[in-house]
Coordinates of C-alpha atoms in Angstrom, one line a residue:
Chain H
P1 CA 11.9 48.9 -19.1
A2 CA 13.2 52.2 -20.4
W3 CA 13.9 53.7 -16.9
A4 CA 16.3 50.8 -16.0
P5 CA 20.0 51.9 -15.9
R6 CA 21.9 50.7 -18.9
A7 CA 24.9 48.4 -18.3
V8 CA 27.2 50.3 -20.7
P9 CA 26.6 54.1 -21.3
A10 CA 26.8 55.0 -24.9
R11 CA 29.6 57.5 -25.4
G12 CA 30.1 57.5 -29.1
R13 CA 33.4 58.7 -30.5
K14 CA 34.9 60.9 -27.7
T15 CA 36.1 60.0 -24.2
R16 CA 35.1 61.9 -21.1
H17 CA 38.4 63.8 -21.1
D18 CA 37.8 65.3 -24.6
P19 CA 36.5 68.9 -24.6
P20 CA 33.0 69.5 -25.9
A21 CA 32.6 70.9 -29.4
K22 CA 32.7 74.6 -30.2
S23 CA 29.1 74.5 -31.6
K24 CA 27.9 73.4 -28.1
A25 CA 29.6 76.4 -26.4
G26 CA 26.4 78.3 -25.5
R27 CA 24.3 75.3 -25.0
V28 CA 22.0 75.3 -22.0
K29 CA 20.5 72.0 -21.2
L30 CA 16.9 72.4 -19.9
P31 CA 14.7 69.6 -18.5
P32 CA 11.6 68.9 -20.6
P33 CA 8.7 71.3 -20.0
V34 CA 6.1 70.0 -17.6
D35 CA 2.5 71.1 -17.0
P36 CA 2.1 71.1 -13.3
E37 CA -1.7 70.4 -13.3
E38 CA -1.3 67.7 -15.9
L39 CA 1.7 66.3 -13.8
L40 CA -0.4 66.1 -10.7
V41 CA -3.3 64.5 -12.4
V42 CA -1.1 62.0 -14.2
Q43 CA 0.8 61.2 -11.0
E44 CA -2.4 60.6 -9.0
R45 CA -3.7 58.3 -11.8
Y46 CA -0.5 56.3 -11.8
R47 CA -0.5 56.1 -8.1
Q48 CA -3.9 54.6 -8.0
H49 CA -3.2 52.3 -10.9
R50 CA -0.1 50.9 -9.3
L51 CA -1.8 50.6 -5.9
V52 CA -4.6 48.5 -7.5
L53 CA -2.1 46.4 -9.4
S54 CA 0.1 45.6 -6.5
A55 CA -2.9 44.8 -4.3
L56 CA -4.1 42.4 -7.0
R57 CA -0.7 40.8 -7.3
A58 CA -0.5 40.4 -3.5
E59 CA -4.0 38.9 -3.4
F60 CA -3.2 36.3 -6.1
R61 CA 0.1 35.4 -4.5
A62 CA -1.5 34.8 -1.1
E63 CA -4.3 32.8 -2.8
V64 CA -1.7 30.5 -4.5
L65 CA 0.3 30.0 -1.3
Q66 CA -2.8 29.2 0.6
K67 CA -3.8 26.6 -2.0
K68 CA -0.4 25.0 -1.9
R69 CA -0.4 24.9 1.9
E70 CA -3.8 23.3 2.1
E71 CA -2.8 20.7 -0.5
R72 CA 0.3 19.9 1.5
L73 CA -1.6 19.6 4.7
A74 CA -4.2 17.4 3.1
A75 CA -1.5 15.1 1.8
E76 CA 0.1 14.9 5.2
G77 CA -2.8 14.5 7.5
S78 CA -4.7 12.0 5.4
P79 CA -5.9 8.8 7.2
E80 CA -3.7 6.6 5.1
E81 CA -0.6 8.5 6.1
L82 CA -1.5 8.3 9.8
E83 CA -2.2 4.6 9.4
E84 CA 1.1 4.1 7.7
H85 CA 2.8 6.1 10.4
R86 CA 1.3 4.1 13.2
R87 CA 2.2 0.9 11.5
L88 CA 5.8 1.9 11.1
M89 CA 5.9 3.0 14.8
A90 CA 4.5 -0.3 15.8
W91 CA 7.2 -2.1 13.7
N92 CA 9.8 0.1 15.4
E93 CA 8.5 -0.9 18.8
E94 CA 8.7 -4.6 17.8
E95 CA 12.3 -4.1 16.6
N96 CA 13.1 -2.4 19.9
A97 CA 11.6 -5.3 21.8
R98 CA 13.6 -7.8 19.8
Q99 CA 16.7 -5.8 20.5
R100 CA 15.8 -5.8 24.2
A101 CA 15.4 -9.5 24.2
R102 CA 18.8 -9.9 22.4
R103 CA 20.4 -7.7 24.9
E104 CA 19.0 -9.5 27.9
E105 CA 20.1 -12.8 26.4
R106 CA 23.6 -11.4 26.0
L107 CA 23.7 -10.0 29.6
R108 CA 22.5 -13.3 31.0
K109 CA 25.1 -15.2 29.1
E110 CA 27.8 -12.9 30.3
E111 CA 26.7 -13.3 33.9
E112 CA 26.7 -17.1 33.5
E113 CA 30.1 -16.9 32.0
Q114 CA 31.4 -14.8 34.9
K115 CA 29.9 -17.1 37.5
R116 CA 31.5 -20.1 35.8
R117 CA 34.8 -18.4 35.7
K118 CA 34.6 -17.5 39.3
S119 CA 33.7 -21.0 40.4
E120 CA 36.6 -22.3 38.3
I121 CA 39.0 -20.0 40.0
A122 CA 37.7 -21.0 43.4
E123 CA 38.0 -24.7 42.5
K124 CA 41.6 -24.2 41.4
R125 CA 42.4 -22.3 44.5
A126 CA 40.9 -25.1 46.6
R127 CA 42.8 -27.7 44.7
K128 CA 46.0 -25.8 45.2
M129 CA 45.4 -25.5 48.9
E130 CA 44.8 -29.2 49.1
A131 CA 48.0 -30.0 47.2
F132 CA 49.9 -27.7 49.4
L133 CA 48.5 -29.3 52.6
E134 CA 49.3 -32.7 51.2
E135 CA 52.9 -31.7 50.6
K136 CA 53.3 -30.4 54.0
E137 CA 51.7 -33.5 55.5
K138 CA 54.2 -35.7 53.6
E139 CA 57.1 -33.6 54.8
V140 CA 56.0 -33.9 58.3
L141 CA 55.7 -37.7 58.1
Q142 CA 59.1 -37.9 56.5
L143 CA 60.6 -35.9 59.3
Q144 CA 58.9 -38.1 61.8
E145 CA 60.4 -41.1 60.0
E146 CA 63.9 -39.6 60.1
A147 CA 63.5 -38.6 63.7
K148 CA 63.6 -42.2 64.6
N149 CA 67.2 -42.3 63.3
F150 CA 68.3 -39.2 65.1
I151 CA 71.2 -39.3 67.5
T152 CA 70.0 -38.2 71.0
P153 CA 72.1 -37.8 74.1
E154 CA 70.7 -41.2 75.3
N155 CA 71.9 -43.3 72.3
L156 CA 75.0 -41.2 71.7
E157 CA 77.3 -43.8 73.3
A158 CA 75.6 -46.7 71.5
R159 CA 75.8 -45.0 68.1
I160 CA 79.5 -44.0 68.5
E161 CA 80.2 -47.6 69.4
E162 CA 78.3 -48.7 66.3
C163 CA 80.1 -46.4 64.0
L164 CA 83.5 -47.4 65.3
D165 CA 82.6 -51.0 64.9
N166 CA 81.5 -50.8 61.3
P167 CA 84.0 -48.6 59.3
R168 CA 82.6 -47.5 55.9
N169 CA 84.8 -47.1 52.9
Y170 CA 83.8 -44.2 50.7
N171 CA 86.6 -44.5 48.2
F172 CA 86.0 -45.7 44.7
A173 CA 87.4 -45.3 41.2
I174 CA 85.4 -44.3 38.1
D175 CA 86.2 -44.3 34.4
K176 CA 84.8 -42.3 31.5
D177 CA 82.2 -45.0 30.8
G178 CA 80.7 -44.7 34.3
R179 CA 81.9 -48.0 35.7
I180 CA 82.7 -47.7 39.3
V181 CA 85.3 -49.9 41.0
R182 CA 85.6 -50.3 44.7
R183 CA 88.9 -52.0 45.1
T184 CA 90.7 -49.6 47.5
V185 CA 91.3 -51.1 50.9
L186 CA 90.5 -49.0 54.0
S187 CA 93.5 -48.6 56.2
Chain I
M1 CA 45.3 21.6 -2.1
P2 CA 45.6 18.7 0.4
M3 CA 42.7 16.5 1.3
K4 CA 41.3 17.1 4.8
G5 CA 40.4 14.5 7.4
R6 CA 40.7 10.8 7.7
F7 CA 38.2 9.9 4.9
P8 CA 38.1 12.9 2.7
V9 CA 35.7 11.0 0.4
R10 CA 33.0 11.9 2.9
R11 CA 33.3 15.5 1.8
T12 CA 32.8 14.9 -2.0
L13 CA 29.5 15.8 -3.5
Q14 CA 29.1 12.4 -5.2
Y15 CA 29.3 10.6 -1.9
L16 CA 26.9 13.0 -0.2
S17 CA 24.4 12.8 -2.9
Q18 CA 24.5 9.0 -2.7
G19 CA 22.7 9.1 0.7
D20 CA 19.1 7.8 0.2
V21 CA 17.5 8.7 3.5
V22 CA 15.2 11.6 3.0
F23 CA 13.1 12.3 6.1
K24 CA 9.4 13.0 6.0
S25 CA 8.6 16.6 6.6
S26 CA 7.3 15.9 10.1
V27 CA 10.8 15.0 11.4
K28 CA 12.5 18.1 13.0
V29 CA 15.3 16.9 15.3
M30 CA 17.5 13.8 15.3
T31 CA 19.5 13.0 18.4
V32 CA 22.2 10.3 18.5
N33 CA 23.6 9.0 21.8
Y34 CA 26.6 6.8 21.5
N35 CA 29.9 5.9 23.1
T36 CA 33.4 6.4 21.9
A37 CA 34.6 3.0 23.2
G38 CA 33.1 -0.4 23.3
E39 CA 32.3 -3.2 20.8
L40 CA 28.5 -2.6 21.0
S41 CA 28.7 1.1 19.9
E42 CA 30.8 0.3 16.9
G43 CA 27.9 0.4 14.5
A44 CA 26.7 3.6 15.9
R45 CA 30.1 5.2 15.6
K46 CA 30.4 4.1 12.0
F47 CA 26.9 5.5 11.4
V48 CA 27.9 8.9 12.8
F49 CA 31.1 8.9 10.9
F50 CA 29.9 7.8 7.5
N51 CA 26.2 8.2 7.2
I52 CA 25.3 11.3 9.1
P53 CA 26.9 13.7 6.5
Q54 CA 24.8 12.1 3.8
I55 CA 21.6 12.5 5.9
Q56 CA 22.3 16.1 6.7
Y57 CA 23.1 16.8 3.1
K58 CA 19.7 15.4 2.0
N59 CA 17.8 17.0 4.9
P60 CA 19.4 20.5 5.5
W61 CA 16.5 21.6 7.7
V62 CA 16.7 18.7 10.2
Q63 CA 18.7 19.5 13.3
I64 CA 21.1 16.6 14.2
M65 CA 22.7 16.5 17.7
L66 CA 25.3 14.0 18.9
F67 CA 25.9 13.1 22.5
R68 CA 28.9 11.1 23.5
N69 CA 29.5 8.8 26.5
M70 CA 26.3 9.8 28.3
T71 CA 24.4 6.5 28.4
P72 CA 25.7 2.9 28.6
S73 CA 24.0 1.8 25.4
P74 CA 23.6 3.7 22.1
F75 CA 20.3 4.8 20.6
L76 CA 18.7 7.3 18.2
R77 CA 15.8 9.6 19.1
F78 CA 13.7 11.5 16.6
Y79 CA 11.5 14.4 17.6
L80 CA 8.5 14.9 15.2
D81 CA 6.6 18.1 14.9
S82 CA 3.5 16.6 16.6
G83 CA 5.6 16.2 19.8
E84 CA 6.0 12.5 19.3
Q85 CA 9.4 11.0 20.1
V86 CA 10.6 7.9 18.3
L87 CA 13.2 5.8 20.0
V88 CA 15.5 3.5 18.0
D89 CA 17.8 1.1 19.9
V90 CA 21.0 0.6 17.8
E91 CA 23.1 -1.5 20.2
D92 CA 24.9 -4.3 18.4
K93 CA 23.8 -3.2 14.9
T94 CA 26.0 -2.4 11.9
N95 CA 25.7 1.1 10.4
K96 CA 24.0 -0.3 7.3
E97 CA 21.3 -1.9 9.3
I98 CA 20.8 1.4 11.2
T99 CA 20.3 3.3 8.0
E100 CA 17.9 0.7 6.6
H101 CA 15.9 0.8 9.8
V102 CA 15.7 4.6 9.8
K103 CA 14.8 4.7 6.2
K104 CA 12.0 2.3 6.7
I105 CA 10.4 4.0 9.6
L106 CA 10.9 7.7 8.9
G107 CA 12.2 8.0 5.4
K108 CA 10.2 9.1 2.3
S109 CA 9.4 6.1 0.2
K110 CA 10.8 5.8 -3.3
E111 CA 7.4 6.5 -4.9
M112 CA 7.0 9.7 -2.9
L113 CA 10.4 10.9 -4.0
E114 CA 9.7 10.1 -7.6
K115 CA 6.4 11.9 -7.4
E116 CA 8.1 15.0 -6.0
E117 CA 10.7 14.8 -8.7
R118 CA 7.9 14.7 -11.3
E119 CA 6.1 17.6 -9.7
R120 CA 9.3 19.7 -9.8
K121 CA 9.9 18.7 -13.4
K122 CA 6.4 19.9 -14.4
L123 CA 7.2 23.5 -13.3
S124 CA 9.8 24.0 -16.0
H125 CA 9.6 23.0 -19.7
P126 CA 12.8 21.5 -21.1
A127 CA 12.1 22.7 -24.6
T128 CA 12.2 26.4 -23.8
F129 CA 15.5 28.4 -24.0
G130 CA 16.6 31.5 -22.1
P131 CA 18.8 32.5 -19.2
K132 CA 20.9 29.7 -17.8
K133 CA 19.3 30.1 -14.4
Y134 CA 15.9 29.0 -15.6
H135 CA 16.5 27.0 -18.8
L136 CA 18.8 24.4 -20.1
R137 CA 19.9 26.2 -23.3
E138 CA 20.4 29.9 -23.9
C139 CA 20.1 30.3 -27.6
M140 CA 18.2 28.6 -30.4
C141 CA 21.6 27.8 -32.0
E142 CA 22.4 25.4 -29.2
I143 CA 19.4 23.1 -29.9
E144 CA 20.1 20.0 -32.1
G145 CA 18.7 20.2 -35.6
Q146 CA 18.6 24.0 -35.7
V147 CA 20.8 26.5 -37.6
P148 CA 24.2 26.5 -35.9
C149 CA 25.6 29.7 -34.3
P150 CA 26.9 32.0 -37.0
A151 CA 29.9 32.7 -34.6
F152 CA 31.2 29.2 -35.3
V153 CA 29.7 28.3 -38.7
P154 CA 29.1 31.2 -41.2
L155 CA 25.5 31.3 -42.5
P156 CA 25.0 30.5 -46.2
K157 CA 24.9 33.5 -48.4
E158 CA 21.2 33.3 -49.1
M159 CA 20.3 33.8 -45.4
R160 CA 22.5 36.9 -44.9
G161 CA 20.8 40.3 -44.9
K162 CA 23.8 41.8 -46.9
Y163 CA 23.3 39.4 -49.8
K164 CA 19.5 39.7 -49.7
A165 CA 19.8 43.6 -49.9
A166 CA 22.3 43.3 -52.7
M167 CA 20.0 41.1 -54.6
K168 CA 17.1 43.4 -54.1
N169 CA 19.2 46.4 -55.3
E170 CA 20.3 44.5 -58.3
A171 CA 16.7 43.6 -59.3

């Protein structure tokens, strides 16, 4: 439209710093003459015209929006859509149920695993205790066996006599091949 | 300019536009509860790391919230505008399976997407030319088979006004 501001003002040959021409020295710029009654009438007519036009435009815009919204709602709320939605939700529920089953399975397996491990550990511990007790038993028996050969104040004299009667020779010779020779004579 | 983050490919437009989960317009909020540690949450973590940017790019009006280490098992929850809540258990699933599942239950189907694409194409005519914002080409000279732009290829003499005026004056 003509009343829109122009991007580049047309200046012609001179820049803004050049002085105006001598022929324009006494020039008085006046606005165009306006008839006040005509102006009022014309303004009133324009005002009404623009009012009607903008009202029509708003009306049509609202109508188009309404139509679009109704169409969208109809597309969304149709029975097929609801049916489809319910079907998908049911499928989702099934999927969740399957997942639940899988999870319970997993938890059950883990519990079993744990119980098995615990029982294994208990068994091992029991076995270790048994072995330990056996060891101790054996030691006690061995000690009892040895106790029979101990030297007590009662058989002290007898044992001394026995040792003096049977001298034992602990001397021997050995070579690098490991053959031992007992030839030394006890003196 | 250095790349940001551990997998900067997640920030590229090509990667984001490859996401194929477009939610139906009834989905308003998506909530993800997952754990930062644990073998079972691995799929959920990968989903959050790799696929959620794609989903958000395709659905800019859906609110996505992430909750960490609040529940023992990971799950997704969707809040629709009818008040309905959809629960999706994602324990022990890979991120691909999760996206497939979500696409199946709440994503727009391919036919719907194609239909929308066609509707959008109908609004603008590809043969018209004008401002770059509304049309593909700006000037008639850009269209194949038309006279090329005189800025690059000078017009033949017979089409120039200068020549035509000279001919008229001569005659």
